[in-house]
XYZ file of C-alpha atoms in Angstrom:
726
model
C -27.051 -5.592 -9.007
C -25.990 -6.181 -12.246
C -23.327 -8.003 -11.555
C -25.156 -10.754 -10.359
C -27.285 -10.883 -13.245
C -24.983 -11.386 -16.193
C -22.631 -14.375 -16.595
C -20.124 -14.240 -19.509
C -21.394 -13.643 -22.906
C -19.787 -16.715 -24.350
C -20.344 -19.165 -21.648
C -23.961 -18.804 -22.221
C -24.512 -17.479 -25.728
C -22.134 -18.919 -27.394
C -22.908 -22.615 -25.916
C -19.972 -23.245 -23.012
C -21.204 -25.639 -20.645
C -17.769 -26.427 -19.188
C -14.498 -27.798 -20.580
C -14.578 -31.745 -21.835
C -11.758 -33.790 -24.204
C -14.749 -33.715 -26.891
C -15.401 -30.357 -27.215
C -13.898 -26.693 -27.055
C -13.264 -25.492 -23.549
C -15.384 -22.205 -24.142
C -17.374 -22.796 -27.467
C -18.042 -23.953 -30.841
C -15.252 -23.158 -33.018
C -15.670 -20.284 -35.556
C -19.243 -19.088 -34.075
C -19.936 -15.193 -34.006
C -22.179 -12.644 -32.187
C -23.029 -9.328 -34.165
C -24.721 -7.025 -31.390
C -25.659 -3.113 -32.114
C -26.125 -0.470 -29.731
C -29.672 0.376 -28.596
C -29.070 4.117 -29.915
C -28.256 3.541 -32.776
C -28.029 6.984 -34.218
C -26.585 10.025 -32.580
C -23.995 8.312 -30.610
C -20.703 10.453 -30.101
C -17.768 9.474 -32.641
C -15.687 7.889 -30.230
C -18.490 5.616 -27.903
C -18.690 1.481 -29.758
C -21.926 1.515 -32.278
C -21.388 -2.465 -32.315
C -19.395 -5.447 -31.581
C -18.738 -8.779 -33.050
C -17.407 -11.489 -30.419
C -15.832 -14.238 -32.310
C -14.786 -18.090 -30.870
C -11.589 -19.249 -32.913
C -9.542 -22.423 -32.834
C -8.342 -24.449 -29.753
C -4.915 -23.816 -28.903
C -2.046 -26.632 -29.406
C -3.357 -27.269 -25.520
C -6.770 -27.932 -25.849
C -8.015 -26.454 -22.862
C -6.895 -22.851 -24.152
C -9.205 -20.855 -26.991
C -8.968 -17.958 -29.067
C -11.483 -15.295 -28.194
C -11.656 -12.147 -30.569
C -13.443 -9.071 -29.723
C -14.071 -6.432 -32.781
C -15.450 -3.167 -31.900
C -16.889 -0.643 -34.343
C -16.859 3.018 -33.004
C -20.061 5.538 -34.308
C -17.296 7.916 -35.822
C -15.797 5.092 -37.650
C -12.717 3.423 -36.690
C -11.813 -0.431 -35.134
C -10.620 -1.774 -32.443
C -9.618 -5.718 -31.954
C -8.505 -7.358 -28.988
C -7.650 -11.631 -29.062
C -7.186 -13.425 -25.529
C -5.985 -17.191 -25.499
C -7.769 -18.480 -22.273
C -9.134 -21.198 -20.827
C -12.538 -19.994 -19.782
C -14.654 -16.808 -20.334
C -14.914 -14.307 -17.471
C -17.741 -14.386 -15.149
C -18.665 -11.435 -13.228
C -20.299 -13.322 -10.245
C -18.447 -12.398 -7.303
C -15.725 -14.906 -6.512
C -15.789 -16.386 -9.455
C -12.309 -17.594 -10.566
C -10.849 -15.539 -13.090
C -10.259 -17.439 -16.457
C -6.504 -18.245 -17.047
C -5.300 -15.780 -20.298
C -1.957 -17.321 -21.815
C -1.803 -14.898 -24.820
C -3.468 -10.981 -25.020
C -3.144 -9.328 -28.045
C -4.216 -5.308 -29.095
C -4.663 -3.661 -32.434
C -6.271 0.127 -31.451
C -7.988 2.014 -34.060
C -4.567 3.095 -34.998
C -4.056 0.125 -36.783
C -0.674 -0.378 -34.521
C -0.946 -4.018 -32.807
C 1.081 -4.696 -29.575
C 1.100 -7.786 -27.450
C 1.559 -7.918 -24.050
C 3.768 -10.680 -22.280
C 4.860 -11.236 -18.884
C 8.627 -10.731 -18.170
C 8.160 -13.535 -15.982
C 7.243 -16.869 -17.190
C 5.766 -15.216 -20.675
C 1.768 -15.396 -19.990
C -0.156 -12.490 -21.112
C -0.627 -9.365 -19.248
C -4.044 -8.035 -19.077
C -5.329 -4.353 -18.940
C -5.528 -3.091 -14.843
C -7.090 0.148 -14.780
C -10.555 -1.452 -14.441
C -10.991 -4.757 -13.826
C -9.947 -6.644 -17.205
C -13.227 -8.713 -16.971
C -15.278 -5.693 -17.681
C -13.797 -5.406 -21.347
C -15.549 -8.329 -22.642
C -19.339 -8.268 -23.302
C -21.298 -10.021 -21.136
C -25.284 -11.046 -21.353
C -28.040 -9.141 -19.770
C -31.060 -10.980 -18.474
C -32.733 -12.233 -15.325
C -30.313 -14.600 -14.486
C -27.313 -16.590 -15.880
C -29.025 -20.099 -15.964
C -32.014 -17.878 -17.989
C -29.845 -18.565 -21.144
C -29.577 -21.292 -23.306
C -26.924 -22.122 -26.061
C -29.668 -21.309 -28.564
C -30.891 -19.142 -29.224
C -28.543 -16.807 -28.481
C -29.088 -13.995 -25.690
C -31.062 -10.876 -26.809
C -29.362 -8.121 -24.871
C -25.667 -7.768 -23.872
C -23.534 -5.006 -21.528
C -20.641 -3.673 -22.895
C -19.287 -0.634 -21.327
C -21.725 1.420 -19.808
C -24.619 0.612 -22.894
C -27.035 -1.800 -23.434
C -26.543 -3.873 -27.376
C -28.963 -5.668 -29.151
C -28.249 -8.785 -30.866
C -27.743 -8.464 -34.702
C -30.162 -11.338 -36.350
C -28.624 -13.415 -39.016
C -25.059 -13.575 -40.305
C -22.547 -11.758 -39.764
C -21.329 -8.887 -41.818
C -18.865 -9.241 -43.929
C -15.875 -9.286 -41.694
C -14.055 -12.021 -41.111
C -12.153 -12.827 -37.625
C -8.658 -13.310 -37.666
C -7.293 -16.247 -36.131
C -4.651 -16.685 -34.247
C -4.026 -12.597 -34.588
C -1.854 -11.123 -37.008
C 1.802 -10.494 -35.883
C 2.245 -7.635 -33.522
C 4.398 -4.338 -34.562
C 5.760 -4.620 -31.060
C 5.491 -6.935 -27.963
C 5.623 -5.398 -24.916
C 6.920 -7.347 -21.636
C 5.681 -5.974 -18.327
C 6.373 -7.082 -14.495
C 2.834 -6.688 -13.043
C 4.095 -9.091 -9.901
C 6.943 -6.460 -9.356
C 5.739 -2.648 -10.055
C 9.128 -0.424 -9.075
C 8.448 2.889 -9.404
C 8.688 6.952 -8.132
C 6.306 9.521 -7.917
C 7.480 12.147 -10.023
C 8.455 13.065 -13.643
C 11.252 14.722 -12.849
C 14.573 13.803 -10.519
C 17.349 15.279 -8.780
C 19.938 16.963 -10.404
C 22.767 15.061 -8.408
C 23.002 12.612 -6.450
C 24.674 14.267 -3.307
C 22.722 13.432 -0.607
C 21.233 16.734 1.441
C 20.659 15.840 5.350
C 20.300 19.273 6.331
C 16.673 19.653 5.364
C 17.673 21.782 2.334
C 16.023 21.410 -0.863
C 17.590 19.484 -3.948
C 17.495 20.747 -7.474
C 15.344 18.817 -9.568
C 15.140 18.429 -13.522
C 12.462 16.952 -16.101
C 13.276 13.897 -16.990
C 14.284 12.722 -20.319
C 14.335 10.203 -22.788
C 17.745 8.842 -21.678
C 16.568 9.179 -17.945
C 13.695 6.494 -18.321
C 15.878 4.371 -20.785
C 18.418 4.342 -17.653
C 15.353 3.727 -15.581
C 13.935 0.993 -17.563
C 17.526 -0.786 -17.567
C 17.743 -0.076 -13.683
C 14.567 -2.338 -13.190
C 12.004 0.473 -13.008
C 8.931 -0.906 -13.881
C 6.566 2.015 -13.525
C 6.842 5.519 -15.074
C 5.606 8.618 -13.934
C 5.056 10.591 -17.338
C 3.161 13.687 -19.009
C 1.712 13.524 -22.178
C 4.800 15.195 -23.831
C 6.991 12.385 -22.325
C 4.540 9.802 -23.592
C 6.391 9.200 -27.005
C 9.559 8.347 -25.780
C 8.189 6.067 -23.366
C 5.565 4.134 -25.281
C 8.040 2.318 -26.785
C 9.448 0.624 -23.562
C 9.223 -2.316 -21.623
C 7.535 -0.189 -18.790
C 4.105 0.611 -17.579
C 3.379 4.333 -17.513
C 0.532 6.561 -15.558
C 0.259 10.524 -15.027
C -1.566 11.375 -18.618
C -5.278 11.879 -18.571
C -7.507 9.473 -20.542
C -8.643 12.613 -22.219
C -5.611 12.525 -24.517
C -6.098 8.426 -25.663
C -8.643 6.959 -28.067
C -11.213 5.678 -26.624
C -12.078 3.011 -25.962
C -8.448 1.934 -26.653
C -6.399 3.089 -23.727
C -8.555 0.881 -21.673
C -7.323 -2.237 -23.523
C -3.574 -1.029 -23.198
C -1.944 -3.213 -20.304
C 1.196 -1.023 -19.913
C -1.121 2.511 -19.000
C -2.402 2.216 -15.927
C -4.031 5.508 -15.505
C -3.907 9.434 -14.452
C -3.379 8.851 -11.062
C -1.637 5.669 -9.329
C -2.416 5.895 -5.227
C -4.196 7.126 -2.728
C -2.140 9.708 -0.689
C -1.776 9.048 3.237
C -5.327 8.842 3.378
C -4.880 7.891 7.445
C -2.167 10.925 7.827
C -4.816 13.482 6.097
C -7.665 12.298 8.422
C -5.553 13.496 11.130
C -4.329 16.936 9.407
C -7.630 18.109 7.669
C -10.181 16.899 10.339
C -8.704 16.128 13.652
C -5.943 18.513 14.183
C -8.085 21.494 13.102
C -10.329 20.476 15.703
C -8.029 20.548 18.362
C -7.318 23.761 17.214
C -10.358 25.241 17.899
C -11.604 23.412 20.681
C -9.473 22.361 23.717
C -11.887 20.193 24.967
C -11.724 18.070 22.324
C -8.420 17.547 22.605
C -8.759 16.306 26.162
C -11.760 13.656 24.942
C -10.081 12.488 22.000
C -10.192 8.457 21.940
C -8.333 6.187 19.350
C -12.124 4.887 18.166
C -12.763 8.611 17.610
C -10.197 9.018 15.300
C -11.111 6.161 13.727
C -14.484 7.264 12.860
C -13.270 10.169 11.511
C -10.788 7.893 9.274
C -13.853 6.261 7.781
C -15.620 9.221 6.872
C -12.548 10.704 5.253
C -11.857 7.057 3.462
C -15.537 6.274 2.305
C -15.461 10.370 0.943
C -12.103 9.172 -1.303
C -13.496 6.033 -2.476
C -16.532 7.736 -3.805
C -15.044 11.434 -4.572
C -11.484 10.791 -5.240
C -9.004 8.981 -7.007
C -10.691 6.308 -7.644
C -13.291 7.825 -10.077
C -11.163 10.548 -11.277
C -10.507 8.616 -14.865
C -14.111 8.850 -15.356
C -14.536 12.286 -14.830
C -11.871 13.014 -16.877
C -13.529 11.467 -19.969
C -17.129 13.298 -18.751
C -16.089 16.424 -20.727
C -15.153 14.776 -24.076
C -17.730 15.540 -26.606
C -16.635 12.177 -27.977
C -17.470 10.048 -25.623
C -20.961 8.351 -23.951
C -20.184 6.303 -20.682
C -23.727 5.555 -20.318
C -23.822 3.824 -16.980
C -20.224 3.177 -16.593
C -19.325 3.284 -13.093
C -15.881 1.386 -12.561
C -13.986 2.125 -10.120
C -9.649 2.582 -10.852
C -8.998 -0.997 -10.583
C -4.958 -0.597 -10.195
C -4.954 2.085 -7.565
C -2.548 1.441 -4.062
C -2.908 3.396 -0.628
C 0.454 4.873 0.042
C 0.403 4.866 3.781
C 2.322 5.509 7.108
C -0.638 4.383 9.474
C -0.636 0.801 8.517
C -2.690 -0.365 11.310
C -5.640 0.784 8.842
C -4.701 -1.330 6.296
C -7.297 -4.076 6.723
C -9.835 -1.177 6.694
C -8.689 0.244 3.724
C -8.189 -3.333 1.593
C -11.796 -4.283 2.791
C -13.941 -1.288 2.414
C -14.257 -2.083 -1.591
C -14.066 -4.895 -3.396
C -11.669 -3.041 -5.997
C -10.095 0.402 -4.903
C -7.994 -0.062 -3.214
C -6.203 -2.786 -4.802
C -2.839 -2.993 -2.710
C -1.392 -1.204 0.181
C 2.305 0.553 0.150
C 4.294 1.288 3.688
C 5.278 4.834 3.608
C 8.149 5.067 5.864
C 7.508 8.294 8.413
C 10.374 10.364 9.138
C 13.877 8.582 9.825
C 12.530 5.367 10.445
C 15.092 2.191 10.863
C 16.103 -0.691 12.990
C 18.763 1.250 14.715
C 16.034 4.103 15.814
C 12.875 2.365 15.827
C 13.568 -0.947 17.382
C 15.194 0.567 20.758
C 12.180 3.132 20.742
C 9.492 0.064 20.652
C 11.530 -1.181 23.538
C 11.752 1.306 25.402
C 8.042 2.451 24.891
C 6.198 -1.100 25.396
C 8.768 -3.294 27.556
C 9.335 -5.664 24.592
C 12.881 -7.302 24.133
C 13.562 -7.089 20.196
C 17.195 -7.538 19.270
C 18.242 -4.269 17.554
C 20.658 -5.717 15.140
C 18.009 -7.700 12.876
C 16.630 -5.539 10.869
C 13.736 -8.572 10.669
C 12.498 -7.611 13.775
C 11.503 -4.098 12.533
C 10.152 -5.864 9.163
C 8.047 -8.310 10.934
C 5.911 -5.440 12.339
C 5.752 -3.291 9.292
C 5.165 -6.228 6.878
C 2.734 -7.973 9.529
C -0.144 -5.295 8.937
C 0.576 -4.598 5.180
C 0.324 -8.600 4.361
C -2.064 -9.799 6.786
C -4.524 -6.980 5.122
C -3.762 -8.525 1.413
C -4.269 -12.208 2.807
C -8.010 -10.729 4.778
C -8.981 -9.109 1.419
C -7.146 -11.204 -1.742
C -5.396 -7.829 -2.738
C -1.571 -7.231 -2.519
C 0.955 -5.092 -0.442
C 4.344 -3.578 -0.940
C 6.743 -0.825 0.739
C 8.587 2.178 -0.156
C 11.845 3.765 0.979
C 11.933 7.746 2.093
C 15.187 9.373 2.098
C 15.247 9.614 5.737
C 14.985 5.592 6.073
C 18.280 3.985 7.507
C 20.043 3.658 4.187
C 21.535 0.256 5.849
C 17.996 -1.074 6.219
C 17.099 -0.311 2.588
C 18.399 -2.885 0.111
C 17.231 -5.563 2.743
C 14.032 -4.697 3.091
C 13.333 -4.340 -0.398
C 14.107 -8.302 -1.468
C 12.974 -9.205 2.286
C 9.188 -7.627 0.730
C 9.636 -9.519 -2.188
C 10.293 -12.718 -0.704
C 7.217 -12.366 1.610
C 5.458 -12.112 -1.260
C 5.361 -8.102 -1.568
C 4.322 -6.567 -5.332
C 4.550 -3.075 -4.983
C 8.078 -1.512 -4.565
C 8.535 2.644 -4.886
C 10.958 5.696 -3.916
C 9.891 8.855 -2.965
C 12.148 11.266 -5.236
C 11.405 14.668 -4.073
C 10.731 17.124 -1.135
C 13.579 17.566 1.090
C 14.825 14.743 3.956
C 11.935 12.378 2.258
C 13.655 12.721 -1.207
C 15.914 9.530 -2.464
C 18.575 11.016 -4.802
C 17.782 9.557 -8.230
C 20.934 7.707 -8.418
C 20.126 6.084 -5.240
C 16.596 4.827 -6.632
C 18.216 3.365 -9.608
C 20.821 1.154 -7.479
C 17.918 -0.029 -5.109
C 16.102 -0.621 -8.215
C 18.651 -2.649 -10.036
C 19.304 -4.803 -6.660
C 15.385 -5.093 -6.386
C 15.550 -6.266 -10.214
C 18.640 -8.606 -9.642
C 17.171 -10.455 -6.209
C 13.586 -10.922 -8.514
C 15.231 -12.540 -11.847
C 17.439 -14.491 -9.497
C 14.576 -16.118 -7.238
C 11.320 -16.501 -9.534
C 8.483 -17.613 -9.476
C 6.557 -16.732 -6.657
C 3.575 -18.027 -5.396
C 1.697 -14.818 -4.185
C -1.098 -16.756 -3.016
C 0.728 -18.682 -0.812
C 3.070 -16.427 0.449
C -0.107 -14.103 1.247
C -0.948 -16.786 3.520
C 2.478 -18.141 5.293
C 1.520 -16.582 8.607
C 0.374 -18.924 10.998
C -0.590 -16.469 13.808
C -2.762 -13.224 13.377
C -2.729 -10.368 16.434
C -5.898 -8.642 16.314
C -5.579 -4.930 18.031
C -8.558 -3.340 18.989
C -9.458 -0.947 16.013
C -8.396 2.459 16.132
C -4.976 1.299 17.954
C -1.635 1.653 15.765
C 1.748 2.515 15.643
C 1.604 6.369 15.302
C 3.189 8.395 12.952
C 6.816 10.350 12.752
C 7.488 9.171 15.887
C 6.713 5.783 15.192
C 8.479 4.204 18.195
C 7.030 6.267 20.337
C 3.891 5.227 19.839
C 1.153 8.233 20.115
C -1.820 6.997 18.736
C -2.658 8.419 15.073
C 0.576 10.310 15.454
C -0.931 12.880 17.871
C 0.382 13.596 21.178
C -3.033 14.058 22.860
C -3.162 9.973 22.300
C -0.272 9.028 23.890
C 1.188 6.087 25.493
C -0.071 7.305 29.222
C -3.851 8.427 28.718
C -5.958 5.818 29.291
C -9.087 3.893 27.724
C -12.858 3.754 28.860
C -11.238 0.622 31.289
C -9.399 2.929 33.047
C -6.537 0.930 31.379
C -3.108 3.126 29.481
C -2.902 2.732 25.926
C 0.959 1.555 26.478
C -0.483 -1.395 28.257
C -2.540 -2.180 25.534
C 0.181 -1.850 22.496
C 2.664 -3.698 25.055
C 0.812 -6.845 25.200
C 0.768 -6.552 21.093
C 4.399 -6.312 21.269
C 5.190 -8.699 24.006
C 3.076 -11.427 21.385
C 5.209 -9.905 18.575
C 8.047 -10.751 20.301
C 7.017 -13.905 20.948
C 6.647 -14.811 17.384
C 9.607 -13.424 16.242
C 11.614 -15.545 18.695
C 9.912 -18.574 17.877
C 10.479 -18.124 14.374
C 6.645 -18.187 13.845
C 5.032 -16.066 10.982
C 2.765 -13.544 12.345
C 0.214 -10.837 10.974
C -1.303 -7.920 12.783
C -4.676 -6.819 12.189
C -7.766 -4.315 13.821
C -10.465 -6.858 14.752
C -13.005 -5.460 12.641
C -16.242 -7.218 11.961
C -16.216 -9.173 9.038
C -12.578 -9.389 8.263
C -11.732 -12.868 7.882
C -9.527 -14.734 10.464
C -9.528 -18.005 8.522
C -6.450 -20.509 8.332
C -4.516 -19.292 10.910
C -3.347 -21.749 13.631
C -3.647 -19.156 16.307
C -5.452 -16.006 17.166
C -4.353 -13.569 19.433
C -7.368 -10.926 20.470
C -6.311 -8.261 22.403
C -8.665 -6.418 24.671
C -8.783 -2.840 25.754
C -9.551 -4.058 29.297
C -5.774 -5.445 28.980
C -6.553 -9.114 28.777
C -6.139 -10.852 25.611
C -7.953 -14.228 24.092
C -6.145 -16.958 22.494
C -8.149 -18.822 19.541
C -6.853 -22.355 18.366
C -9.568 -24.058 16.674
C -12.597 -24.754 18.995
C -10.138 -23.905 22.012
C -10.307 -20.306 23.687
C -8.120 -19.485 26.626
C -8.284 -15.696 28.320
C -4.632 -14.472 29.945
C -4.871 -11.730 31.922
C -1.597 -10.055 29.718
C 0.866 -11.350 27.120
C 2.653 -14.052 27.170
C 6.265 -13.040 27.652
C 8.912 -15.433 25.927
C 11.870 -17.190 27.318
C 14.678 -14.088 27.163
C 18.189 -14.512 27.041
C 19.815 -14.179 30.594
C 21.727 -10.676 31.071
C 21.269 -7.393 32.993
C 19.700 -4.455 31.129
C 21.625 -1.482 31.175
C 22.323 1.006 34.509
C 20.644 4.172 33.953
C 20.687 7.439 36.817
C 18.675 10.454 35.985
C 19.144 13.898 37.681
C 17.577 17.147 37.934
C 19.556 19.950 38.414
C 16.381 21.914 39.184
C 12.904 19.869 39.932
C 11.094 23.024 39.637
C 10.609 26.471 38.734
C 8.689 29.442 37.271
C 7.384 29.472 34.020
C 9.190 30.063 31.355
C 10.853 27.010 32.876
C 14.254 25.485 31.334
C 14.558 21.777 32.149
C 18.035 20.204 32.049
C 18.089 16.348 32.528
C 21.311 14.287 32.932
C 21.694 11.027 32.379
C 24.334 8.392 33.875
C 24.395 5.177 31.593
C 26.602 2.419 32.344
C 26.513 -0.764 29.613
C 26.425 -3.883 31.395
C 25.575 -7.405 29.392
C 25.115 -5.763 26.015
C 26.087 -2.297 24.239
C 24.025 0.446 23.991
C 23.261 1.661 20.650
C 20.322 3.847 19.641
C 19.962 6.638 17.611
C 17.351 9.475 16.522
C 18.572 9.906 12.741
C 21.272 11.385 10.801
C 22.922 14.697 11.476
C 23.052 17.612 9.150
C 26.318 15.909 8.231
C 24.516 12.709 7.451
C 26.388 10.975 11.119
C 24.214 8.625 12.722
C 25.225 9.623 16.553
C 24.346 7.186 19.541
C 21.758 9.014 21.752
C 21.922 6.284 24.092
C 18.622 7.695 25.922
C 15.034 8.395 24.783
C 13.403 10.916 26.196
C 9.408 11.580 26.519
C 7.931 14.543 28.439
C 4.170 14.153 29.830
C 2.066 17.239 31.006
C 1.076 19.496 32.226
C -1.885 17.947 30.827
C -2.628 14.494 30.180
C -3.157 15.318 26.792
C -0.031 17.134 26.439
C 3.077 15.374 25.030
C 6.283 15.638 23.529
C 9.589 13.496 22.477
C 12.508 15.087 23.478
C 15.347 14.836 20.660
C 18.626 16.210 20.759
C 19.163 19.337 18.633
C 19.780 18.779 15.061
C 20.297 14.814 15.653
C 23.446 15.902 17.781
C 23.462 14.424 21.109
C 25.192 15.643 24.141
C 27.191 12.591 25.103
C 30.499 12.761 26.955
C 31.899 9.261 27.756
C 33.539 8.635 31.297
C 35.180 5.284 30.535
C 34.359 2.107 31.931
C 31.259 1.789 29.466
C 29.635 4.454 30.999
C 28.718 7.803 29.650
C 26.309 10.926 30.911
C 23.856 12.286 28.169
C 21.964 15.395 29.020
C 19.111 17.761 27.634
C 17.170 20.543 27.407
C 14.094 22.177 27.053
C 11.615 24.870 27.724
C 8.236 24.280 29.849
C 6.024 27.093 28.740
C 2.990 26.910 30.902
C 2.795 25.848 34.254
C 1.480 22.367 35.949
C 3.025 19.504 36.482
C 5.080 17.726 34.287
C 6.449 14.226 34.277
C 9.831 13.454 32.441
C 10.251 9.362 31.086
C 14.066 8.250 30.479
C 14.948 5.049 28.788
C 17.549 3.280 27.805
C 17.534 -0.363 25.725
C 20.378 -2.436 24.806
C 21.195 -4.097 21.665
C 19.207 -7.300 23.003
C 16.317 -5.611 23.913
C 16.966 -5.243 27.784
C 15.386 -2.118 28.974
C 15.351 0.170 31.667
C 13.135 3.353 32.560
C 13.155 6.095 34.915
C 10.810 8.702 35.513
C 11.083 12.049 37.539
C 8.516 14.926 38.247
C 9.123 18.927 37.298
C 6.679 21.325 38.971
C 6.048 24.535 37.133
C 4.839 27.394 38.977
C 2.909 30.568 37.062
C 4.788 34.087 37.358
């Protein structure tokens, strides 16, 4: 409620009533207001006891005027900050943020730093909390209740109430312009490139066999190499802080308890003790859903996409209320020198590092502050030559495999759609098992589409990107950004013409993303049916055919869950997919219902030929199932890889295999051992592929084999296997 009551202090108390040529843009030059904490005694030493807010001269550009805030702490020591701005920030919802041309801070240590944007030279403001909260604001019944004279009697600042000191400001005189800075720190707030650790791989030799890398602590020289390569966001601890502070980079990982208060809130380079929410959707699956599967076999049969979504909502709300968004405040609670009063600000620069990106719209819309962005975490062995063939084989779409933009369109569609709906940001990351041929282009393409967050995973076996590769990819992206400034992020965020809305709870899955099990659990495999008796495969296939249609037409599209309150404004066409297998297309006032997705015009050609034989179609548990497929290329070549083998080689697996049964909740994808398929060439563009697996339970199984060529044409075969008990 407070944010609705207090308009910016200077807008009211300093007499601002809008810019005109005959008066300053914010208020009378030379005016100062002096306020003291209502608790004038017994304040902890670092808590602001009083502050003076002063207006300085108008800039050469008459739209901008200087503001100075001088804060005196209860135990002594001063903090000063200067803004050259075209307005005073209002806390009212959706109010425009003033433009700030320069921002300078003099901490209680006496060191003065100016923070500038590397691209364009403007000011870079702090982001740990909403920077508008770093200036005081008036307290009162309503913004319009304040007159320029007399000034407001009460003001709010960092969780405390302050009373105006009547009469003249004490002997201190504001400094305009601010003193020359001891250091100018240049930062790239629109291009965060970073790693999650403060250590690196000892060597850059790739380990494709799943063994662990050896890691060493990052040194001062390592951090310098990182910044020189374009890495702009550094994970550190308190011992690494001294040699990172002088660098032109953001840093995070050190507790606020290690810094002077409230000085650290004014440091634009400090991002906080944490930087991301770690896979909230995946955590929901692994900590809430799977444990219940293990205890309740009936729950495995009853689970629905909506039930999984309900679990996610419960977990995510808990994360926002008790997790990373509030940890920065909690770290200060034990400090005897700080009293936060009723300060309840969430960390405003957190992003969500998430694989199940269909949840992005929900995550970004749940709270106006946190998370501020959604970043895609690539699952497993993802890449255009694996994932696109699996999309085609799973959903019957025809996404050409040799264009990585088709994979990026799906992934970035969810990210950009969520950012557009909420006015927030998005980005992507690279993991070790991500196809190395795709990685450089994915980064630069995301940049061109408006992404602002670019991260690597730098530890844990196959997930790790070796240090040298991180530097090379960062340098590649930084060079691209330097050659393509500036970006209009708002325009790029709103570039899509079409929005494709999925029923809430339907998503791309997790590690076997192309195989389509919703929420990454076999219990929600594509052959399961919803409450309308329609297979999940049918609903998701409609989405992918509409995606294909947009890609073939060259139409930019976003992907979102069809959530109440999530805006659809600005799209030329909105496609709403329904669980009954139908869809509704909205174009302005037009509303048209379709029985299924609209199949786009596709190139002529014959799909690959596929025959599958089972040496034995029945047996007794445990049953050793062997299937042999014969694949013949026709119009286009066939290439499908399940990922790199222990030597780093990407083999052509040709066929995608899926096993369903014996219960409808039972499913597992079948992959060749060590990602080395048993393929034998017969000549004349024909090969055989053999797969084996063990069926340990009696019952009826269904084996699905599929093959897709580089143009996306797919052939599918189903076979049945019956296994009896002993």
